[in-house]
Tab-separated table of C-alpha atoms and ligand atoms in Angstrom:
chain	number	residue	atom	x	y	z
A	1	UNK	CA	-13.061	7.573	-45.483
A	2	UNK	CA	-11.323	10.301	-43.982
A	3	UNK	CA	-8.400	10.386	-46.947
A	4	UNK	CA	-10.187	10.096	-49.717
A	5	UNK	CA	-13.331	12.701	-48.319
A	6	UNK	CA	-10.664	14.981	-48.142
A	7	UNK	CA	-8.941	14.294	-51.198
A	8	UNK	CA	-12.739	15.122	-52.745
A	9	UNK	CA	-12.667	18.497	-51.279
A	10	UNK	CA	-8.987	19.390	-52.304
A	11	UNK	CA	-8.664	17.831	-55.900
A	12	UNK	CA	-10.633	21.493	-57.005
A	13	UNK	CA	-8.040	23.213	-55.971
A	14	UNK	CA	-5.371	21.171	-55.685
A	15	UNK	CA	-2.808	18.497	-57.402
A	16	UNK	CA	-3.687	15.516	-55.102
A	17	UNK	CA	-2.656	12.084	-54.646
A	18	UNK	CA	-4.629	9.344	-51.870
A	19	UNK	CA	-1.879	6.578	-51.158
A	20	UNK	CA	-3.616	3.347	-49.743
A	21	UNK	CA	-1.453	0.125	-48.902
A	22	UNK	CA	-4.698	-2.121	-49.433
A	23	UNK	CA	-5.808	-3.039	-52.677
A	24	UNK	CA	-9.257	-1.673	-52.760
A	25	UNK	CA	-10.425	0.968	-50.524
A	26	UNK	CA	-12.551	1.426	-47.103
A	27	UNK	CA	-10.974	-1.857	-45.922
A	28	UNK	CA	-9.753	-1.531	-42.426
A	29	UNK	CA	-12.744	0.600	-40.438
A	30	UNK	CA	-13.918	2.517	-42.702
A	31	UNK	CA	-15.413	-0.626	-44.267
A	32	UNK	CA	-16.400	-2.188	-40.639
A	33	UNK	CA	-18.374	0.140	-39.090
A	34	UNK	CA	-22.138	0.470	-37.393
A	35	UNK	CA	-23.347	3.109	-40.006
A	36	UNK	CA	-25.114	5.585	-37.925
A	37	UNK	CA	-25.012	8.783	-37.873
A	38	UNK	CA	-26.584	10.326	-34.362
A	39	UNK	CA	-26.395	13.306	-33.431
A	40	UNK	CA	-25.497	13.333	-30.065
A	41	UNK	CA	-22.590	11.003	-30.139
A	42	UNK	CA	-19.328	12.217	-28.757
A	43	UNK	CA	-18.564	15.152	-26.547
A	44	UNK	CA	-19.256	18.694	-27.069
A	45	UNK	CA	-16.596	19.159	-29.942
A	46	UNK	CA	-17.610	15.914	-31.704
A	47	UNK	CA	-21.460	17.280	-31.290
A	48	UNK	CA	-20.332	20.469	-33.164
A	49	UNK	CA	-18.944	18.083	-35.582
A	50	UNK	CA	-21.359	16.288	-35.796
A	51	UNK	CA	-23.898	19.103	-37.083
A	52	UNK	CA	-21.690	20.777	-39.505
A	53	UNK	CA	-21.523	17.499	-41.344
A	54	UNK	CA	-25.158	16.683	-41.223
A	55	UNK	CA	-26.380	18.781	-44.394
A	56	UNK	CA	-23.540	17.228	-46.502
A	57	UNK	CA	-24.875	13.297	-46.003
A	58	UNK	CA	-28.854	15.169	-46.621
A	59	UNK	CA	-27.847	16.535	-49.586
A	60	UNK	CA	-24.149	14.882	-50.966
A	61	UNK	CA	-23.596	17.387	-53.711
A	62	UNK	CA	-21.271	16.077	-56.233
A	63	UNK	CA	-21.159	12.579	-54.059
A	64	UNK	CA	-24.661	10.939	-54.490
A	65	UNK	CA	-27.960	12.104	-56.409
A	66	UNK	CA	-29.322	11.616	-52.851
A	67	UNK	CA	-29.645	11.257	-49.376
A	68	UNK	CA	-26.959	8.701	-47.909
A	69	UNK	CA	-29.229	8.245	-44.850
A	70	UNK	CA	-31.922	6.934	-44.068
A	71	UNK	CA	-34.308	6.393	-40.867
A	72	UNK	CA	-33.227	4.094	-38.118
A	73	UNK	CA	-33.794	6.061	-34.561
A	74	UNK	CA	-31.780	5.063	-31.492
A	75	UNK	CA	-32.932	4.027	-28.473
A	76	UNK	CA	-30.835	3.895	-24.699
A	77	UNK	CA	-33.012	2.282	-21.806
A	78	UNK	CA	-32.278	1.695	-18.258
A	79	UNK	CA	-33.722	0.123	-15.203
A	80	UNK	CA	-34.616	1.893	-12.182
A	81	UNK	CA	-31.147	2.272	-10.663
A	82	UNK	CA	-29.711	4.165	-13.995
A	83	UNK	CA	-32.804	6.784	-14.272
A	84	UNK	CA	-29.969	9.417	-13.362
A	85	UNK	CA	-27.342	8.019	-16.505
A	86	UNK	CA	-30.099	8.400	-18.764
A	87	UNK	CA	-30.997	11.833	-17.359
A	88	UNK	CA	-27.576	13.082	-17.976
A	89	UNK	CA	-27.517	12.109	-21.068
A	90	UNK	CA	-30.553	14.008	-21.807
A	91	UNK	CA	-29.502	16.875	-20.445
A	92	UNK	CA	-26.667	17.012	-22.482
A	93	UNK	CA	-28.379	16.124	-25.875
A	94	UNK	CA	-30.499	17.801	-28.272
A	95	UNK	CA	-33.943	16.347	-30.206
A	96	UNK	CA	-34.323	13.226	-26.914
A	97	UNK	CA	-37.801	12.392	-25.967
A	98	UNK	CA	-38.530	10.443	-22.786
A	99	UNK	CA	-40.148	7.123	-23.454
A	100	UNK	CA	-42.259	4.806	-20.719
A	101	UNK	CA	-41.280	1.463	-20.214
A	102	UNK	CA	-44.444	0.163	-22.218
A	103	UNK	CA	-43.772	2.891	-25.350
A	104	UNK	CA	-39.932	1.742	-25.264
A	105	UNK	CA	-41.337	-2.371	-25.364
A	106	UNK	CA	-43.767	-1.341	-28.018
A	107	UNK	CA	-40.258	-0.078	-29.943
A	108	UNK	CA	-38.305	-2.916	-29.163
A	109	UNK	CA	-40.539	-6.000	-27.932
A	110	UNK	CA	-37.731	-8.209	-27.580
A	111	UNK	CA	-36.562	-6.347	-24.094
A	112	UNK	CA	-36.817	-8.287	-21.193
A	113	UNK	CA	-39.582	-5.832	-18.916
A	114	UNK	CA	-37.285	-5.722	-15.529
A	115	UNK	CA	-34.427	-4.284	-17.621
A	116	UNK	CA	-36.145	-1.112	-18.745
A	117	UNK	CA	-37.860	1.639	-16.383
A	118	UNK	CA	-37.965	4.191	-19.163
A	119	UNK	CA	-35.675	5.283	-21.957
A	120	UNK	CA	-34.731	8.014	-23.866
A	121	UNK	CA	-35.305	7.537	-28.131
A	122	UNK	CA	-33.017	9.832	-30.513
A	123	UNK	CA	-35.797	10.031	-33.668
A	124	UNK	CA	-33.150	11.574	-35.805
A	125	UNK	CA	-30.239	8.692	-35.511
A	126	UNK	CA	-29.904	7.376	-38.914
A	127	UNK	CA	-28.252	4.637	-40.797
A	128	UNK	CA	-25.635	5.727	-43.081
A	129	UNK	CA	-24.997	4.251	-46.802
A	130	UNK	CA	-21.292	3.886	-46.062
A	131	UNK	CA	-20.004	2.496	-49.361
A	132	UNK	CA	-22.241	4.764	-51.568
A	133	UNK	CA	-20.851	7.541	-49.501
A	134	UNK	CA	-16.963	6.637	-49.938
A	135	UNK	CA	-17.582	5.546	-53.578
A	136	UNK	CA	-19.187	8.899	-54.581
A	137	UNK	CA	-15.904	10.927	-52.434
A	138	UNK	CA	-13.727	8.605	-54.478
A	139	UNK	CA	-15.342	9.338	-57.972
A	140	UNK	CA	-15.800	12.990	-57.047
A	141	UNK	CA	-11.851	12.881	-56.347
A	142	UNK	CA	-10.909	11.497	-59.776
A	143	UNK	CA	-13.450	13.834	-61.435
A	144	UNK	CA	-11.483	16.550	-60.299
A	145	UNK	CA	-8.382	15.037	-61.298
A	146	UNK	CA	-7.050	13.506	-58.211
A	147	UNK	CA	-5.600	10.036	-58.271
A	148	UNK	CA	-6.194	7.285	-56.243
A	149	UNK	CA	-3.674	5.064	-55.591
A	150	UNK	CA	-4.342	1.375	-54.090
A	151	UNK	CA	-1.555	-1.292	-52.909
A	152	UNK	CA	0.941	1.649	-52.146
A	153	UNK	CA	1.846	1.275	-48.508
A	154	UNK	CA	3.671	4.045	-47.171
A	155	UNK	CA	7.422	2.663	-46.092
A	156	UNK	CA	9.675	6.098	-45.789
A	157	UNK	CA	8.561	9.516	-45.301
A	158	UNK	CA	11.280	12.117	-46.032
A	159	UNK	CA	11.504	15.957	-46.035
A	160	UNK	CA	14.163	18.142	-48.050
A	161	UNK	CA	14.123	22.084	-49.106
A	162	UNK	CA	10.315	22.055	-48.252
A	163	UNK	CA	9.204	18.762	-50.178
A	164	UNK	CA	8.394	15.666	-48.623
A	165	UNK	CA	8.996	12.303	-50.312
A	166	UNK	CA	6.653	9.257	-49.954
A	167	UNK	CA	8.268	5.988	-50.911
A	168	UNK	CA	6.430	2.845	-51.396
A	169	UNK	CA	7.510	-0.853	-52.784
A	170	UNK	CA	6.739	0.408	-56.144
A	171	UNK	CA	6.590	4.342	-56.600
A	172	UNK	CA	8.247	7.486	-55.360
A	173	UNK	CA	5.831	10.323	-54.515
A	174	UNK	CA	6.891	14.283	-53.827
A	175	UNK	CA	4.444	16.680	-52.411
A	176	UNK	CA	4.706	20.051	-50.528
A	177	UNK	CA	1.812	18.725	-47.999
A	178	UNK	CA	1.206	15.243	-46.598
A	179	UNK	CA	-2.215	15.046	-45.198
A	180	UNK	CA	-1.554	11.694	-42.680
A	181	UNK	CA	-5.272	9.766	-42.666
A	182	UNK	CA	-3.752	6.838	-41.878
A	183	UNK	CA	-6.118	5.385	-39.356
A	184	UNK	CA	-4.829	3.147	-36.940
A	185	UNK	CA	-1.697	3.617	-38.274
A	186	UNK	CA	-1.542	7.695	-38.297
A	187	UNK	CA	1.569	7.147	-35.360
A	188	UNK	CA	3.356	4.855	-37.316
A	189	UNK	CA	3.361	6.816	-40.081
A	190	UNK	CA	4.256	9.971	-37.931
A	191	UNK	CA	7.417	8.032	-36.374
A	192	UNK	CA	8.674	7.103	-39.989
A	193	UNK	CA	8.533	11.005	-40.745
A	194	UNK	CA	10.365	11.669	-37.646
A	195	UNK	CA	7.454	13.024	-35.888
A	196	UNK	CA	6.365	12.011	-32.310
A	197	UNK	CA	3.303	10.071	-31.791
A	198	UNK	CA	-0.052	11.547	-30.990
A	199	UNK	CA	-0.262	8.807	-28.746
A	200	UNK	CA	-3.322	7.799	-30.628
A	201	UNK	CA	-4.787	4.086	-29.214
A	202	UNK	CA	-6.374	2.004	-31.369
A	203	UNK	CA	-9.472	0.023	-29.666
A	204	UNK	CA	-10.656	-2.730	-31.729
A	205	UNK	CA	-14.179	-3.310	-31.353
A	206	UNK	CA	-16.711	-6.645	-32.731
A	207	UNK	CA	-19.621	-6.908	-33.658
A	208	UNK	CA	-21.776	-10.079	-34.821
A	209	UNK	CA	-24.590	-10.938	-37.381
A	210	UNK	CA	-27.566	-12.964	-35.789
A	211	UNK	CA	-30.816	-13.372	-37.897
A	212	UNK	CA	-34.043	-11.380	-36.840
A	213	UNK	CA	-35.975	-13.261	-34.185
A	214	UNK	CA	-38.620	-15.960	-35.398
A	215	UNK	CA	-42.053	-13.915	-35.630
A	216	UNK	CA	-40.558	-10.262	-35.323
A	217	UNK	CA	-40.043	-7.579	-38.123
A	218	UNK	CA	-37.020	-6.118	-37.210
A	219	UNK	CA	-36.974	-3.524	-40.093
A	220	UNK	CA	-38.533	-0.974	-38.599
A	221	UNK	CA	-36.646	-1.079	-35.054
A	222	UNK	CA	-34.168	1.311	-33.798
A	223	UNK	CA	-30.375	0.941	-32.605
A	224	UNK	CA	-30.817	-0.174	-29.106
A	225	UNK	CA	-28.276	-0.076	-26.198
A	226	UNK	CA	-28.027	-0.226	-22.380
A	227	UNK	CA	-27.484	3.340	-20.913
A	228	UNK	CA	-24.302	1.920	-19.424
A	229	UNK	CA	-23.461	0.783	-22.999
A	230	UNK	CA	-22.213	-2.978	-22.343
A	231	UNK	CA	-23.854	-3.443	-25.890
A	232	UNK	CA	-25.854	-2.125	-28.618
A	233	UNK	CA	-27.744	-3.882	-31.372
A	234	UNK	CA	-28.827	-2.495	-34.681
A	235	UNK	CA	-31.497	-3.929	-36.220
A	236	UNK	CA	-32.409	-4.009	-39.896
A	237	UNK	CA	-34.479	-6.211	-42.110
A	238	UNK	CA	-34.177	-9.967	-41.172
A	239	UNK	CA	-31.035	-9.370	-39.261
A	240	UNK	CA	-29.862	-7.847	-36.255
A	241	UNK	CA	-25.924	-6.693	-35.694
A	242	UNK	CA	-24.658	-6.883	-32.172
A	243	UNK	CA	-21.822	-5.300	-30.641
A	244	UNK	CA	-20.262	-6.066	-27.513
A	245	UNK	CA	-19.114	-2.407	-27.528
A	246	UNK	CA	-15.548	-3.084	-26.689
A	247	UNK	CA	-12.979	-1.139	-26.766
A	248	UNK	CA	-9.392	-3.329	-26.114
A	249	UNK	CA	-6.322	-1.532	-26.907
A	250	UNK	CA	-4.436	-3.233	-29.740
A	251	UNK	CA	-1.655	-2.708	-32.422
A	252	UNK	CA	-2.584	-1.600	-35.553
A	253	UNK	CA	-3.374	-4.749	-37.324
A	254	UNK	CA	-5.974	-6.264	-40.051
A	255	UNK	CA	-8.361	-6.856	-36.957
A	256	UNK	CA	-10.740	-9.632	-36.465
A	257	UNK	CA	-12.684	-10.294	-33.151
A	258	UNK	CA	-12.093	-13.131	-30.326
A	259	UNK	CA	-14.387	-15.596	-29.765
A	260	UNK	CA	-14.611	-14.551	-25.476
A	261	UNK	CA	-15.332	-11.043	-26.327
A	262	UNK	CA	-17.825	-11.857	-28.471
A	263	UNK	CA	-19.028	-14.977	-26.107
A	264	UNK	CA	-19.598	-12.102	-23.326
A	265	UNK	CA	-21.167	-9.513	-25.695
A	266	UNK	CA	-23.726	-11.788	-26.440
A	267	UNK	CA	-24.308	-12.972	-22.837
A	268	UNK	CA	-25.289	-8.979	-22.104
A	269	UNK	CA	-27.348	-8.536	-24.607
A	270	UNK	CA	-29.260	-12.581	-23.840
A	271	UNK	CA	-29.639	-10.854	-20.470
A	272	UNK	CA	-31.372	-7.997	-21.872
A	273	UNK	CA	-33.364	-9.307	-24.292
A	274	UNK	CA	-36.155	-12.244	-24.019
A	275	UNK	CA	-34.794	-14.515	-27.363
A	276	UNK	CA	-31.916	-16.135	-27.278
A	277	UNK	CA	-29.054	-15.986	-29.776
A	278	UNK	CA	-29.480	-19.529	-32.023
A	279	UNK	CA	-26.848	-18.713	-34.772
A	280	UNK	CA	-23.969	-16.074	-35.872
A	281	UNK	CA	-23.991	-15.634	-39.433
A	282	UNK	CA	-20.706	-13.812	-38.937
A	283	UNK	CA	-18.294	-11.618	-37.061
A	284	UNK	CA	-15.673	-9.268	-37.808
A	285	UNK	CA	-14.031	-6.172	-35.769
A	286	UNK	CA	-12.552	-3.093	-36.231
A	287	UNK	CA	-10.002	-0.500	-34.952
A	288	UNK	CA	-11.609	2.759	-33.395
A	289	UNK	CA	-8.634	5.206	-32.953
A	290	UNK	CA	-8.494	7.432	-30.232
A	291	UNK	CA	-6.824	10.347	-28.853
A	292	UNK	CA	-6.236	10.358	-25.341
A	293	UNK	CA	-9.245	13.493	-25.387
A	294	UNK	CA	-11.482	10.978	-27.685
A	295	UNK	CA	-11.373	14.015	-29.930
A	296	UNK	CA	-10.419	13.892	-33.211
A	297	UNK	CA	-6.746	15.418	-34.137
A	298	UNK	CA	-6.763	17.554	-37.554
A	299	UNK	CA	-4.558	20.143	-38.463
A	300	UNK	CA	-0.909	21.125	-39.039
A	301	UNK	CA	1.699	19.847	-36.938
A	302	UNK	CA	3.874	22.671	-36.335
A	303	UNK	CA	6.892	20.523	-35.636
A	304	UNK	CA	7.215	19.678	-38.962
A	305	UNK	CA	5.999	22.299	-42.781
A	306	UNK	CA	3.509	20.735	-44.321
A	307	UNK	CA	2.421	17.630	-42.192
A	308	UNK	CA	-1.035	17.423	-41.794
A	309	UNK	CA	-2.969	15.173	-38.814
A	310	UNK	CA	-6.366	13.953	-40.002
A	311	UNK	CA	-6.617	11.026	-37.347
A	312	UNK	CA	-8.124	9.865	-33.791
A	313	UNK	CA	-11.566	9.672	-35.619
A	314	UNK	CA	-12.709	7.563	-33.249
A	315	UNK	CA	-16.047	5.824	-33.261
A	316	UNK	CA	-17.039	8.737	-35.662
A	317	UNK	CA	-14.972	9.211	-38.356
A	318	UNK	CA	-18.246	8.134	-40.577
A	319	UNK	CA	-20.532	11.022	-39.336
A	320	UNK	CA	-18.179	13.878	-38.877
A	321	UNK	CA	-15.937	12.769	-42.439
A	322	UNK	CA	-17.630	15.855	-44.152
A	323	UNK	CA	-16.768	18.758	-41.597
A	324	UNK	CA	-13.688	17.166	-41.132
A	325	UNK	CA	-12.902	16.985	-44.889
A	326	UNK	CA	-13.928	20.482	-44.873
A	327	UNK	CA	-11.824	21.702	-42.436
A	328	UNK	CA	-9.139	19.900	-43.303
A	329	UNK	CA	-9.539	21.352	-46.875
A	330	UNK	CA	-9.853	25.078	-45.521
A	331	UNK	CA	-6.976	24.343	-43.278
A	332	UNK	CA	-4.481	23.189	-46.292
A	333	UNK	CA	-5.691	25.501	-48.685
A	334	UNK	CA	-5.273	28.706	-46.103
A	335	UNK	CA	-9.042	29.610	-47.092
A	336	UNK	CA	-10.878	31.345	-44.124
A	337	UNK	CA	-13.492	28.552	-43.146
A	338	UNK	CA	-16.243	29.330	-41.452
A	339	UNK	CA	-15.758	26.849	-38.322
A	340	UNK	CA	-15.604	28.216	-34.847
A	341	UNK	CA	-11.952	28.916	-33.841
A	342	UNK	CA	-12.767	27.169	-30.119
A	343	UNK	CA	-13.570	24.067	-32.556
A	344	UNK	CA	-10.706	24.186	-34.398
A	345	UNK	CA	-8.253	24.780	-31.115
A	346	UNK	CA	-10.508	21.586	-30.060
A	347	UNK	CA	-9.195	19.343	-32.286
A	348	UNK	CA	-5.679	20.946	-33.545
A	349	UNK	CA	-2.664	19.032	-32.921
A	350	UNK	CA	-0.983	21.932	-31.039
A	351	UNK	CA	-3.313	20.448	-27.898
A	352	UNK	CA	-0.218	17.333	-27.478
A	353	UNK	CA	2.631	19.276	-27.980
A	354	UNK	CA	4.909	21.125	-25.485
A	355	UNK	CA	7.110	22.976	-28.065
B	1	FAD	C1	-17.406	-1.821	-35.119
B	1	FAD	C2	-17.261	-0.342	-35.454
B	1	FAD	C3	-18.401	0.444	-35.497
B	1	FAD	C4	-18.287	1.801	-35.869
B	1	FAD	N1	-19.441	2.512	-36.013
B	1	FAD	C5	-19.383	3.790	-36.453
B	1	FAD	C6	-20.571	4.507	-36.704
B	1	FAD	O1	-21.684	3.973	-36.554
B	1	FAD	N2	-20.459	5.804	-37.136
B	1	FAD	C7	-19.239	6.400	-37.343
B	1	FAD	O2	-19.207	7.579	-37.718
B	1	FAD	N3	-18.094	5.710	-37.124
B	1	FAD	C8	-18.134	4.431	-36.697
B	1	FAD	N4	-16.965	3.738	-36.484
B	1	FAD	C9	-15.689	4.432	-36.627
B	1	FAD	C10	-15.293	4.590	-38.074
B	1	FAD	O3	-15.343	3.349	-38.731
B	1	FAD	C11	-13.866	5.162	-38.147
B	1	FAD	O4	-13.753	6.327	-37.346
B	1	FAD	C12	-13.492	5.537	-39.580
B	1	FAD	O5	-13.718	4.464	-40.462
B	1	FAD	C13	-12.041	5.974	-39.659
B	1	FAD	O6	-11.735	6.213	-41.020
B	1	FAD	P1	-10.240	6.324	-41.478
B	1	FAD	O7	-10.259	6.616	-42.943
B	1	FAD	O8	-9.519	7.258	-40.570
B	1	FAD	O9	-9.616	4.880	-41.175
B	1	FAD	P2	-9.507	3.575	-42.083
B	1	FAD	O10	-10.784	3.262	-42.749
B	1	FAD	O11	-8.915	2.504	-41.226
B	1	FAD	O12	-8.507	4.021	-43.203
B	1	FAD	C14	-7.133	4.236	-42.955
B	1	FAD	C15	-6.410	3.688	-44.164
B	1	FAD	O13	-5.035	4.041	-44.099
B	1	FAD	C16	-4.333	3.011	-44.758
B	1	FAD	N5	-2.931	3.074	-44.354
B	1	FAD	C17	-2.414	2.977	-43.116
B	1	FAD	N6	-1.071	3.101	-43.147
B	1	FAD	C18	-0.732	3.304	-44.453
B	1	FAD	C19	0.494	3.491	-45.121
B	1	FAD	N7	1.658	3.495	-44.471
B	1	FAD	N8	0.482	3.647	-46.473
B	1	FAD	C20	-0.697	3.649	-47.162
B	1	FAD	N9	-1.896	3.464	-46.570
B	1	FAD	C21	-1.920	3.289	-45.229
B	1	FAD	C22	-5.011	1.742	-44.277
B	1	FAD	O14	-4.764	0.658	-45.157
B	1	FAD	C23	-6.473	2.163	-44.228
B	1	FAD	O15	-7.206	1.772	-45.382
B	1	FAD	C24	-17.025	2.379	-36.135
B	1	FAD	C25	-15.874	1.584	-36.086
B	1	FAD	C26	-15.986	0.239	-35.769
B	1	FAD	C27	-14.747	-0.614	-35.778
């Protein structure tokens, strides 16, 4: 998502070229995520974020004839000793309403009664069309001329008289500016340019598929989750997703989940709930890259002309991949943006290094 959204707002103005080791694209986490897009995810910076890139995914211009949301809510409950965790949340959140314990069952009427004193219900969390979304940044890239490039895998990054050289297994490619979106690998890559790590940590994180309970219409429910977050479950029609909202440092790798993290994930979410899990229809798991802030790193690196961070996306690189396509777009071009210079500090690379 995040190289080929920003390869959609360059390729106007620029000669670009998206270089993806995997034959098709939005394979690794891009392609495993939740969806959602709420609002009030993240810290402060990440919030900012979060708003700038909320008109784009209303109204995707040039990506989608039309909205790629749609409604879904979210919903964080807590019994009576976390009535303070859900009240700081609130406080620092925008759009919450309060809910009682019987107006959160009537929501979600799977929840066991002891586990909820009240909860707090985000109306404007919505489910993101992830694939129409990348699709339409990838065909608004090669409209504009860019090209897309799949099976290339980055193996040496080289930089002479202000070019830098990209070889793959197959192809040699020379640019003035390498944007580095490289996920859970954005380090790697960094190291075989010479550059220090970001000390970015990839934190894989699982989910399951378990059908909708016998007798309930899940459609129409929100994301729930315990205010202490030891899961969260997104419903949709005839199926419910749950995750065990881990978050286990790994290697970069093609990541799949383990059977005792899942095992446990569902075991919070049985005790929260009043139907057991019966069947998986499947699993998988993903890599959620952090920096050690848990905010995003884009911008030059001003070790090195011309290398460009667009990593540690986190568990949002869905929701904020238009304002930080646009940024990162502004940034390479030189164009005066219009985003806050305390944002861009926020989430510049200069924030890890000592030189
Ligand atoms: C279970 C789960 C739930 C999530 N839920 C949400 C959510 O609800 N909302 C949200 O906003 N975010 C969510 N996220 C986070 C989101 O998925 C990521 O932040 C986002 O996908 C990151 O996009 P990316 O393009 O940086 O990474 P990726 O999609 O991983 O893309 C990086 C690409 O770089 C390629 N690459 C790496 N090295 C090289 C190389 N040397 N040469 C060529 N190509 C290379 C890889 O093959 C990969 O395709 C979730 C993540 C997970 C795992």
């Amino acid at each position: 998502m995040a190289g080929v959204s920003a390869a959609a707002k360059l390729s106007p103005h620029a000669s670009v070229t998206v270089l993806e080791r995997e034959p098709s694209l939005g394979y690794h986490s891009t392609g495993r995520s939740a969806a959602i897009f709420i609002r009030n995810y993240g810290n402060a910076t990440l919030r900012a974020l979060n708003v700038i890139a909320e008109p784009e995914f209303i109204e995707p211009i040039g990506i989608s004839d039309r909205t790629l949301l749609s409604p879904r809510g979210q919903l964080l409950f807590g019994d009576d000793s976390e009535i303070d965790k859900l009240q700081s949340y609130a406080d620092g959140s925008d759009g919450l309403v309060w809910l009682s314990q019987a107006e959160t069952l009537e929501m979600v009427p799977i929840l066991r009664i002891e586990r909820v004193a009240s909860s707090i219900y985000e109306h404007s969390a919505q489910e993101i069309d992830v694939d129409r979304m990348l699709q339409g940044y990838a065909r608004l890239a090669r409209a504009n001329g860019a090209q897309i490039e799949l099976a290339q895998g980055v193996e040496s990054v080289g930089f002479t008289e202000g070019i830098w050289t990209l070889r793959t297994a197959k192809d040699t490619f020379q640019a003035p500016v390498v944007i580095n979106a490289a996920g859970a690998w954005a380090d790697n890559l960094a190291v075989i340019a010479g550059l220090g790590r970001m000390n970015l940590s990839p934190l894989r994180r699982s989910a399951v598929m378990i059908p909708s309970p016998t007798g309930y219409d899940t459609g129409q429910w929100p994301v729930f989750a315990d205010i202490a977050e030891t899961f969260y479950a997104k419903p949709g029609a005839g199926r419910i997703m749950i995750s065990p909202a881990d978050e286990d440092p790994v290697e970069p790798h093609d990541a799949w989940a383990e059977d005792m993290v899942l095992a446990e994930g569902i075991d919070r979410y049985e005790r929260a709930v009043t139907v057991p899990v019966t069947r998986v229809e499947r699993n998988w798991a993903g890599l959620r890259t952090f920096a050690p802030d848990r905010t995003p790193v884009v911008g030059f690196d001003r070790r090195a002309q011309g290398f460009f961070w667009l990593a540690g996306q986190g568990g949002y690189g869905i929701q904020t991949a238009p304002a930080l396509s646009q940024i990162t777009a502004d940034l390479v071009l030189g164009r005066a943006g219009s985003i806050k210079a305390d944002i861009l500090a926020a989430i510049a690379p200069d924030r890890f290094l000592d030189i």
